[in-house]
Coordinates of C-alpha atoms in Angstrom, one line a residue:
M199 CA 12.9 143.4 45.7
A200 CA 10.1 145.1 47.5
L201 CA 9.9 145.5 51.3
F202 CA 6.6 145.4 53.1
V203 CA 5.3 146.5 56.5
F204 CA 2.0 145.9 58.2
N205 CA -0.2 148.8 59.0
S206 CA -2.6 148.9 61.9
A207 CA -5.3 147.2 59.9
S208 CA -2.8 144.3 59.3
K209 CA -2.6 145.2 55.6
M210 CA 0.7 144.8 53.8
V211 CA 1.9 148.1 52.3
S212 CA 5.1 149.1 50.6
S213 CA 7.1 151.8 52.3
P214 CA 10.0 153.6 50.6
F215 CA 11.0 155.0 54.0
V216 CA 11.4 151.5 55.3
I217 CA 13.5 150.6 52.3
L218 CA 15.8 153.5 52.8
H219 CA 16.0 152.7 56.5
F220 CA 16.8 149.1 55.8
I221 CA 19.6 150.1 53.3
L222 CA 21.1 152.5 55.9
I223 CA 21.1 149.7 58.5
C224 CA 22.8 147.3 56.0
V225 CA 25.4 149.8 55.0
T226 CA 26.2 150.6 58.6
L227 CA 26.4 146.9 59.6
H228 CA 28.7 146.2 56.6
W229 CA 31.1 149.0 57.5
N230 CA 31.1 148.0 61.1
N231 CA 31.9 144.4 60.1
L232 CA 34.7 145.6 57.8
A233 CA 36.1 147.9 60.5
E234 CA 36.0 145.0 63.0
A235 CA 37.7 142.6 60.5
K236 CA 40.4 145.2 59.8
M237 CA 41.1 145.7 63.5
N238 CA 41.3 142.0 64.2
P239 CA 41.5 140.0 61.0
R240 CA 41.5 136.3 61.4
P241 CA 44.3 134.7 59.4
N242 CA 43.8 132.4 56.4
I243 CA 45.2 128.8 56.7
V244 CA 46.5 126.6 53.9
L245 CA 47.4 122.9 54.7
I246 CA 49.3 121.1 52.0
L247 CA 49.4 117.3 52.7
T248 CA 51.6 115.0 50.7
D249 CA 51.2 111.2 50.5
D250 CA 54.1 108.9 51.7
L251 CA 56.7 111.7 51.8
D252 CA 59.6 110.8 54.0
V253 CA 62.1 113.1 55.6
S254 CA 64.7 110.6 56.8
I255 CA 65.8 109.2 53.5
G256 CA 66.0 112.4 51.4
G257 CA 62.4 113.0 50.5
M258 CA 62.6 116.8 50.9
I259 CA 65.7 117.2 48.6
P260 CA 63.7 117.7 45.4
L261 CA 61.4 120.3 47.0
V262 CA 63.7 123.3 46.5
K263 CA 60.9 125.8 46.0
T264 CA 58.9 124.5 48.9
K265 CA 61.8 124.8 51.3
K266 CA 62.5 128.3 50.1
L267 CA 58.9 129.6 50.1
I268 CA 57.7 127.9 53.3
G269 CA 60.6 126.6 55.4
D270 CA 63.1 129.5 54.8
A271 CA 60.2 131.9 55.2
G272 CA 59.1 130.4 58.5
I273 CA 59.9 127.5 60.8
T274 CA 61.0 123.9 60.2
F275 CA 60.2 121.3 62.8
T276 CA 62.8 118.6 62.8
N277 CA 61.1 116.1 65.1
T278 CA 57.6 115.6 63.7
F279 CA 56.0 112.2 64.0
V280 CA 52.8 110.5 62.8
A281 CA 50.4 108.8 65.2
S282 CA 50.4 105.8 62.8
P283 CA 52.7 105.1 59.8
L284 CA 49.9 104.3 57.4
C285 CA 47.7 106.6 55.2
C286 CA 44.2 106.3 56.5
P287 CA 44.9 106.0 60.3
S288 CA 47.3 108.9 60.0
R289 CA 44.9 111.1 58.0
A290 CA 42.2 110.3 60.5
S291 CA 44.5 111.6 63.2
I292 CA 45.2 114.8 61.3
L293 CA 41.5 115.5 60.8
T294 CA 40.3 114.5 64.3
G295 CA 43.4 115.5 66.4
K296 CA 43.1 112.0 68.0
Y297 CA 45.3 109.0 68.4
P298 CA 44.1 105.8 66.6
H299 CA 42.8 104.2 69.8
N300 CA 40.3 107.1 70.0
H301 CA 39.3 107.5 66.3
H302 CA 39.3 103.8 65.7
V303 CA 40.7 103.9 62.2
V304 CA 43.2 101.0 62.2
N305 CA 44.0 100.4 58.5
N306 CA 43.2 101.4 54.9
T307 CA 40.1 99.2 54.5
L308 CA 36.4 99.8 55.2
E309 CA 36.6 97.0 57.8
G310 CA 39.4 98.9 59.4
N311 CA 37.0 101.9 59.7
C312 CA 38.6 103.9 56.8
S313 CA 35.9 106.2 55.6
S314 CA 33.3 103.7 56.8
T315 CA 29.7 104.6 57.7
A316 CA 30.8 104.3 61.4
W317 CA 33.6 106.8 60.8
Q318 CA 31.1 109.1 59.0
K319 CA 28.7 109.0 61.9
T320 CA 31.0 109.2 64.9
Q321 CA 34.2 110.9 63.9
E322 CA 33.6 113.1 60.8
P323 CA 31.4 115.5 62.8
E324 CA 34.2 115.9 65.2
T325 CA 36.9 116.9 62.7
F326 CA 38.5 120.4 62.9
P327 CA 37.0 121.4 59.5
A328 CA 33.5 120.5 60.8
F329 CA 34.3 122.7 63.9
L330 CA 35.4 125.6 61.6
Q331 CA 32.3 125.3 59.4
K332 CA 29.9 125.0 62.4
H333 CA 31.1 128.4 63.7
G334 CA 30.4 130.0 60.3
I335 CA 33.4 132.3 60.1
Y336 CA 35.8 130.4 57.9
Q337 CA 35.0 129.3 54.3
T338 CA 36.5 125.8 53.8
F339 CA 38.0 124.1 50.7
F340 CA 39.3 120.6 50.1
A341 CA 41.1 119.2 47.0
G342 CA 42.8 115.8 46.6
K343 CA 43.1 112.5 48.4
Y344 CA 40.9 112.4 51.5
L345 CA 40.8 108.8 52.9
N346 CA 41.7 105.6 51.1
E347 CA 38.2 104.2 51.0
Y348 CA 36.4 107.5 50.3
G349 CA 33.9 107.1 47.5
N350 CA 33.3 103.4 48.2
K351 CA 29.7 102.7 47.2
K352 CA 29.3 100.7 50.5
A353 CA 29.8 104.0 52.4
G354 CA 27.9 106.5 50.4
G355 CA 30.0 106.7 47.3
V356 CA 31.3 110.1 45.9
E357 CA 27.9 111.6 46.7
H358 CA 29.0 111.8 50.4
V359 CA 30.5 115.1 51.2
P360 CA 31.9 115.1 54.8
P361 CA 30.7 117.8 57.2
G362 CA 33.1 120.7 57.3
W363 CA 33.6 121.5 53.6
D364 CA 32.0 124.3 51.6
H365 CA 34.0 123.4 48.5
W366 CA 34.8 119.7 47.9
F367 CA 37.0 118.2 45.2
A368 CA 38.0 114.8 46.6
L369 CA 39.7 111.9 44.9
E370 CA 37.7 108.6 44.9
R371 CA 39.8 106.0 46.8
N372 CA 43.6 105.9 46.7
S373 CA 46.3 108.0 45.0
K374 CA 46.4 108.0 41.2
Y375 CA 47.7 110.5 38.7
Y376 CA 45.5 109.7 35.7
N377 CA 42.2 107.8 35.1
Y378 CA 40.6 108.8 38.3
T379 CA 37.3 110.2 39.6
L380 CA 36.8 113.3 41.7
S381 CA 33.8 114.1 43.8
V382 CA 33.0 117.7 42.9
N383 CA 30.7 118.7 45.7
G384 CA 29.1 115.3 45.6
R385 CA 29.0 114.8 41.8
A386 CA 31.4 112.4 40.0
Q387 CA 33.8 114.1 37.6
R388 CA 35.9 111.5 35.6
H389 CA 39.3 112.2 34.3
G390 CA 41.4 110.4 31.7
Q391 CA 45.0 110.4 30.7
N392 CA 45.5 113.7 28.9
Y393 CA 48.3 115.5 30.8
S394 CA 47.1 119.1 30.3
E395 CA 43.6 118.2 31.6
D396 CA 44.0 115.3 33.9
Y397 CA 47.4 115.1 35.7
L398 CA 46.1 115.1 39.2
T399 CA 48.8 117.2 41.0
D400 CA 48.4 119.9 38.4
V401 CA 44.6 119.6 38.5
L402 CA 44.7 120.2 42.2
A403 CA 46.9 123.2 41.7
N404 CA 44.5 124.7 39.2
I405 CA 41.4 124.1 41.3
S406 CA 43.2 125.7 44.3
I407 CA 44.1 128.8 42.3
D408 CA 40.5 129.0 41.0
F409 CA 39.3 128.9 44.6
L410 CA 41.6 131.7 45.7
E411 CA 40.5 133.9 42.8
N412 CA 36.7 133.3 43.3
K413 CA 36.3 132.9 47.0
S414 CA 34.6 135.5 49.2
N415 CA 37.0 138.2 50.3
R416 CA 34.9 139.1 53.3
R417 CA 35.6 135.8 55.2
P418 CA 38.9 134.1 56.1
F419 CA 39.5 130.7 54.5
F420 CA 40.9 127.3 55.3
M421 CA 42.2 125.4 52.3
M422 CA 43.5 121.8 52.4
V423 CA 45.3 120.5 49.3
S424 CA 46.2 116.8 49.5
T425 CA 48.5 115.6 46.7
P426 CA 48.9 112.0 45.4
A427 CA 52.7 112.4 45.3
P428 CA 54.9 110.8 46.0
H429 CA 52.7 107.7 46.5
S430 CA 52.8 104.9 44.0
P431 CA 52.3 104.5 41.0
W432 CA 54.9 107.3 40.9
T433 CA 53.7 108.7 37.6
A434 CA 55.7 111.9 36.8
A435 CA 54.6 114.8 34.7
P436 CA 56.0 114.5 31.1
Q437 CA 58.5 117.3 31.6
Y438 CA 60.0 115.6 34.6
E439 CA 60.1 112.0 33.4
S440 CA 63.9 112.1 32.8
S441 CA 64.8 114.1 35.9
F442 CA 67.4 112.7 38.4
P443 CA 68.7 110.0 36.0
N444 CA 71.6 109.0 38.4
I445 CA 69.9 109.2 41.8
K446 CA 69.7 106.1 43.9
A447 CA 68.1 105.3 47.3
P448 CA 70.6 106.5 50.0
R449 CA 73.0 103.9 51.2
D450 CA 72.7 104.8 54.9
P451 CA 74.2 102.5 57.5
N452 CA 70.8 100.7 57.9
F453 CA 70.5 100.1 54.1
N454 CA 70.5 96.4 53.0
I455 CA 71.5 95.0 56.4
H456 CA 70.0 92.3 58.5
G457 CA 67.8 93.5 61.5
K458 CA 69.3 90.9 63.8
D459 CA 67.8 92.1 67.1
K460 CA 64.4 93.3 65.8
H461 CA 60.9 91.9 65.6
W462 CA 60.6 88.6 63.6
L463 CA 59.0 90.4 60.6
I464 CA 62.2 92.5 60.2
R465 CA 64.4 89.5 60.7
Q466 CA 62.7 87.5 57.9
A467 CA 63.9 90.0 55.3
K468 CA 66.5 88.5 53.0
T469 CA 70.0 90.0 53.3
P470 CA 71.7 91.0 51.1
M471 CA 68.9 91.9 48.7
T472 CA 69.1 90.6 45.2
N473 CA 70.5 92.9 42.5
S474 CA 67.1 93.0 40.9
S475 CA 65.4 94.1 44.1
V476 CA 68.0 96.9 44.6
E477 CA 67.5 98.0 41.0
F478 CA 63.8 98.0 41.5
L479 CA 63.8 100.2 44.6
D480 CA 66.4 102.6 43.2
N481 CA 64.1 103.1 40.2
A482 CA 61.1 103.6 42.5
Y483 CA 63.1 106.2 44.5
R484 CA 63.9 108.2 41.3
K485 CA 60.2 108.1 40.3
R486 CA 59.1 109.3 43.7
W487 CA 61.4 112.3 43.4
R488 CA 60.1 113.1 39.9
T489 CA 56.5 113.2 41.1
L490 CA 57.6 115.7 43.8
L491 CA 58.7 118.2 41.3
S492 CA 55.0 118.8 40.4
V493 CA 54.2 119.2 44.1
D494 CA 57.0 121.9 44.2
D495 CA 55.3 123.6 41.3
L496 CA 51.9 123.5 43.2
V497 CA 53.4 125.0 46.3
E498 CA 54.9 127.8 44.2
K499 CA 51.6 128.5 42.4
V500 CA 49.6 128.7 45.6
V501 CA 52.2 130.9 47.5
K502 CA 52.6 133.3 44.5
K503 CA 48.9 133.6 44.1
L504 CA 48.5 134.5 47.7
E505 CA 51.2 137.1 47.3
V506 CA 49.7 138.6 44.2
R507 CA 46.3 138.9 46.0
G508 CA 47.9 140.6 49.0
E509 CA 46.9 137.8 51.3
L510 CA 50.2 136.0 52.0
S511 CA 51.2 138.1 55.0
N512 CA 47.9 137.1 56.7
T513 CA 48.1 133.4 55.8
Y514 CA 49.6 130.4 57.5
V515 CA 50.9 127.9 55.1
I516 CA 51.6 124.4 56.5
F517 CA 53.4 121.6 54.6
T518 CA 53.6 118.0 55.8
S519 CA 53.0 114.3 55.0
D520 CA 50.8 111.5 56.3
N521 CA 53.7 109.1 56.9
G522 CA 57.3 108.4 55.9
Y523 CA 58.7 105.6 53.7
H524 CA 61.5 103.2 53.3
T525 CA 63.5 101.8 50.4
G526 CA 65.9 99.1 51.4
Q527 CA 66.3 99.9 55.1
F528 CA 66.9 96.7 57.1
S529 CA 66.5 94.9 53.7
L530 CA 62.8 95.7 53.5
P531 CA 62.1 96.6 49.9
M532 CA 59.7 99.5 50.1
D533 CA 56.6 100.5 52.1
K534 CA 55.8 102.2 55.4
R535 CA 54.0 100.6 58.4
Q536 CA 57.2 100.0 60.5
L537 CA 58.1 101.7 63.8
Y538 CA 61.4 103.1 62.6
E539 CA 62.3 106.7 62.0
F540 CA 62.1 106.4 58.2
D541 CA 58.4 105.5 58.5
I542 CA 57.1 107.6 61.4
R543 CA 59.1 110.8 60.9
V544 CA 57.6 113.4 58.5
P545 CA 58.5 116.9 57.3
L546 CA 56.7 119.9 58.9
L547 CA 57.3 123.4 57.5
V548 CA 55.1 126.4 58.4
R549 CA 55.1 130.1 57.5
G550 CA 52.7 132.8 58.6
P551 CA 52.0 135.9 60.6
N552 CA 54.4 136.5 63.5
I553 CA 56.6 133.5 62.5
K554 CA 60.1 134.7 62.1
P555 CA 62.0 133.3 59.0
N556 CA 64.8 130.7 59.0
Q557 CA 63.7 129.1 62.3
T558 CA 64.4 125.4 63.2
S559 CA 62.7 123.8 66.2
P560 CA 63.8 120.4 67.7
L561 CA 60.6 120.2 69.8
I562 CA 58.6 117.0 69.3
I563 CA 55.4 117.4 67.3
A564 CA 52.8 114.8 66.4
N565 CA 50.3 115.0 63.6
V566 CA 47.5 115.0 66.2
D567 CA 48.7 118.5 66.9
L568 CA 47.7 119.9 63.5
G569 CA 44.0 120.1 64.2
P570 CA 44.5 121.9 67.6
T571 CA 47.0 124.3 66.0
I572 CA 44.7 125.2 63.1
L573 CA 41.8 125.8 65.5
D574 CA 44.1 127.9 67.7
I575 CA 45.2 130.0 64.6
A576 CA 41.4 130.4 63.8
G577 CA 40.8 131.7 67.4
Y578 CA 39.5 128.5 69.0
S579 CA 40.8 126.5 71.9
V580 CA 41.5 122.7 71.9
N581 CA 39.6 122.6 75.2
E582 CA 36.5 123.1 73.2
T583 CA 37.1 119.8 71.5
Q584 CA 37.8 116.1 72.3
M585 CA 41.2 116.3 70.6
D586 CA 44.3 114.5 72.0
G587 CA 46.9 116.9 70.5
M588 CA 48.0 120.4 71.5
S589 CA 48.6 123.6 69.7
F590 CA 52.2 124.5 68.7
L591 CA 51.2 128.0 67.5
P592 CA 52.8 129.6 70.6
I593 CA 56.0 127.8 69.8
M594 CA 56.0 129.1 66.2
T595 CA 55.3 132.7 67.2
G596 CA 57.7 132.8 70.2
K597 CA 55.0 133.2 72.8
G598 CA 55.3 129.7 74.2
N599 CA 57.8 128.3 76.8
S600 CA 59.7 125.5 75.1
S601 CA 60.9 124.2 78.5
T602 CA 57.3 123.3 79.4
W603 CA 56.5 121.7 76.0
R604 CA 55.7 118.0 76.2
S605 CA 58.5 115.5 75.7
D606 CA 56.9 112.5 74.1
V607 CA 54.2 111.2 71.7
L608 CA 52.4 108.0 71.0
V609 CA 52.8 105.9 67.8
E610 CA 50.3 103.0 67.3
Y611 CA 49.9 100.5 64.5
E612 CA 47.7 97.4 64.0
G613 CA 49.2 94.9 61.6
E614 CA 47.4 93.2 58.8
G615 CA 47.7 89.7 57.4
S616 CA 45.9 87.1 55.2
N617 CA 44.0 84.2 56.7
I618 CA 45.5 81.9 54.1
S619 CA 49.1 81.2 53.0
D620 CA 50.4 82.9 49.9
P621 CA 50.8 80.1 47.3
A622 CA 54.0 81.7 46.1
C623 CA 55.4 81.7 49.7
P624 CA 54.0 78.7 51.5
L625 CA 56.8 78.5 54.1
L626 CA 55.6 81.8 55.6
G627 CA 52.2 80.4 56.4
P628 CA 49.1 82.5 57.0
G629 CA 49.1 85.9 58.8
V630 CA 51.4 87.9 56.5
S631 CA 50.7 90.5 53.8
E632 CA 52.4 93.0 51.5
C633 CA 54.7 90.3 50.3
F634 CA 57.2 90.8 47.4
P635 CA 58.1 88.2 44.8
D636 CA 61.1 87.1 46.8
C637 CA 58.8 86.3 49.7
V638 CA 59.8 89.2 51.9
C639 CA 56.7 90.5 53.6
E640 CA 56.2 94.0 54.9
D641 CA 53.3 93.3 57.3
S642 CA 51.7 90.7 59.5
Y643 CA 48.9 90.4 62.0
N644 CA 51.4 90.5 64.9
N645 CA 53.2 93.5 63.4
T646 CA 51.0 95.3 65.9
Y647 CA 52.9 97.7 68.2
A648 CA 52.8 100.8 70.2
C649 CA 55.7 103.2 70.9
V650 CA 56.6 106.1 73.1
R651 CA 58.8 108.4 71.1
T652 CA 60.7 110.8 73.4
V653 CA 62.6 113.9 72.5
A654 CA 63.9 115.8 75.6
Q655 CA 67.1 117.4 76.7
A656 CA 68.1 114.3 78.7
A657 CA 67.0 111.7 76.1
N658 CA 66.2 111.0 72.5
L659 CA 64.6 107.6 72.9
Q660 CA 62.1 105.2 71.3
Y661 CA 60.4 102.5 73.4
C662 CA 58.1 100.0 71.6
E663 CA 56.2 96.9 72.5
F664 CA 54.6 94.4 70.2
D665 CA 51.3 92.7 70.6
D666 CA 52.6 89.2 70.0
N667 CA 53.3 86.0 71.9
E668 CA 56.6 87.4 73.1
V669 CA 55.5 90.9 73.9
F670 CA 58.7 91.8 72.0
V671 CA 60.4 95.0 73.0
E672 CA 62.5 97.4 71.0
V673 CA 64.3 100.4 72.5
Y674 CA 66.6 102.8 70.6
N675 CA 68.9 105.6 71.8
L676 CA 68.6 107.9 68.8
T677 CA 71.4 110.2 70.0
A678 CA 74.0 107.4 69.9
D679 CA 72.3 105.3 67.3
P680 CA 70.4 107.5 64.8
F681 CA 69.9 104.7 62.3
Q682 CA 68.5 102.3 64.9
L683 CA 71.0 99.6 64.4
S684 CA 71.1 98.3 68.0
N685 CA 68.1 97.4 70.0
I686 CA 69.1 98.2 73.6
A687 CA 66.0 96.6 75.3
K688 CA 68.1 94.0 77.1
S689 CA 70.9 96.4 78.3
I690 CA 69.1 99.6 79.2
D691 CA 68.5 100.3 82.9
Q692 CA 65.5 98.3 84.3
E693 CA 64.0 101.4 86.0
V694 CA 63.9 103.2 82.6
L695 CA 62.1 100.2 81.1
E696 CA 59.5 100.1 83.8
K697 CA 58.9 103.9 83.5
M698 CA 58.6 103.7 79.8
N699 CA 56.2 100.7 80.0
H700 CA 54.1 102.7 82.5
R701 CA 54.1 105.7 80.2
L702 CA 53.1 103.7 77.2
M703 CA 50.3 102.1 79.1
M704 CA 49.0 105.6 80.1
L705 CA 49.2 107.0 76.6
Q706 CA 47.4 104.0 75.1
S707 CA 44.4 104.6 77.3
C708 CA 44.6 108.4 77.2
S709 CA 41.9 110.8 75.8
G710 CA 42.0 114.5 75.4
Q711 CA 43.8 116.3 78.2
S712 CA 45.2 113.1 79.6
C713 CA 47.2 112.6 76.4
R714 CA 49.1 115.8 77.2
T715 CA 50.4 114.9 80.6
P716 CA 54.2 115.0 81.4
G717 CA 56.4 112.3 80.0
V718 CA 59.1 110.2 81.7
Y719 CA 61.8 112.9 81.1
D720 CA 59.6 115.8 82.3
L721 CA 60.2 117.1 85.8
Q722 CA 56.5 116.8 86.5
F723 CA 56.4 113.1 85.7
R724 CA 55.2 110.8 88.5
F725 CA 55.8 107.1 88.4
D726 CA 53.8 104.8 90.6
P727 CA 54.9 101.1 90.1
R728 CA 51.7 100.0 91.7
L729 CA 49.9 101.0 88.6
M730 CA 51.8 98.5 86.5
F731 CA 50.0 95.4 85.2
S732 CA 50.9 92.6 82.9
S733 CA 48.5 93.3 80.0
L734 CA 49.9 96.4 78.4
M735 CA 47.6 96.7 75.5
P736 CA 43.9 97.3 76.2
H737 CA 42.9 96.9 72.6
R738 CA 44.8 93.7 71.6
N739 CA 44.5 92.6 68.0
K740 CA 41.8 89.9 68.0
R741 CA 42.5 88.9 64.5
R742 CA 46.2 88.1 64.8
Q743 CA 47.5 84.6 64.1
T744 CA 50.1 82.7 66.0
L745 CA 53.3 83.5 64.2
K746 CA 57.0 83.1 64.9

């Protein structure tokens, strides 16, 4: 490569002195940058996101290596909740740091804004990976399930690569283990059913290791790996197909009982469940655990590779899930979508620089906090964004004041139903969905609710209101009733109900900083009854049908 300068006659001439001068400048700048990076190196960040992994009914038990390599080496948050207990709305909350009423993804369909063109235009440019990429310091990598409708031809197909990603290996549509298509930087890569080449969890592990081996060593990186497990169809790797032969879904106090004082959708479940239903969900529970063994292997490979490369000490590794799951609780066969702990509570384990090992924190975290925390780790403030969440980095590193941490989070869900009756279940009428052969349905149009989940020294409480004809209310004292057997809405102090209703109203209309205001059990909370009004929900479900 020749360098040229212009002489006084405007003729281009080659100059070896200029070349030498240029080389000296480049070398000087390079060493200055290295010195600056060494003095103040930005940490690397790895986010491992599982699909439908519960924490309330034993989902973490098979993940022995994950708990050892991340949880025992860092901090485990025991009160982590999702903004919505469904894949696409929850993942949108992780990416944007926003509650569903602000990112407008309400379900797993294009019509529900899941990876729609509207999402791509309005929300994808606001995600935290887009923020990282825009500032040009971090190299970014994604592998796995993105959003349920990603790759839909009506929304750009697999050719669409969202802003924010330098390296893109995304699954087309929903979770699979074999016979799937990946978008590799916008080009379709089809996979079959050969275990050694195609088993998706292992493929993601191998792609991640390749990235770590071949990335630039001059820039920090953010890596997000999103596994299909333990989502259905629960296909285990061959070596794990016979694992856990005797395991069954846990028979907790809320297993296979009637939800007598709950919303009608829960009350319609048949109790006791048939023997065939119990056998089916026990089998599904075993299969879920088996798929998780490959996730455990993936975590081990990534952590060990970081260690071998000498990068582990400067890398934050975050492990979590998009929502929980249930298998037989309140006689509901299996799914997510409900307001109860088993569906909204998820694992959250983090290790990294300045995080002491073997820590456990009871402080309440929401998945809208992941984006702000990752940006904080990278050196940016949530105040530079429109995010609703807050960074829990100071909590992890011991620099924050736990007494001033917020005490509540919002959970929102918009129910789905069919406009016509299911021919197999005509008595249920229209408006229901996710129905099993015994006509027990897991969702309906008016399974639309919003909750305030509170964790404070004075209270461990859940307050929920449904968008239905009754404006049905459910309230649980999780300290006295951890399995949510008794709805105390009719017996709790009326003043508490009014305050919680007011708080819910505020959170449902919040945005950014206003989502981080003091909750009912914070000393700074101020309650003005004059602000109460009858219509709690500003975004009522226009599609709902009149149901029971």
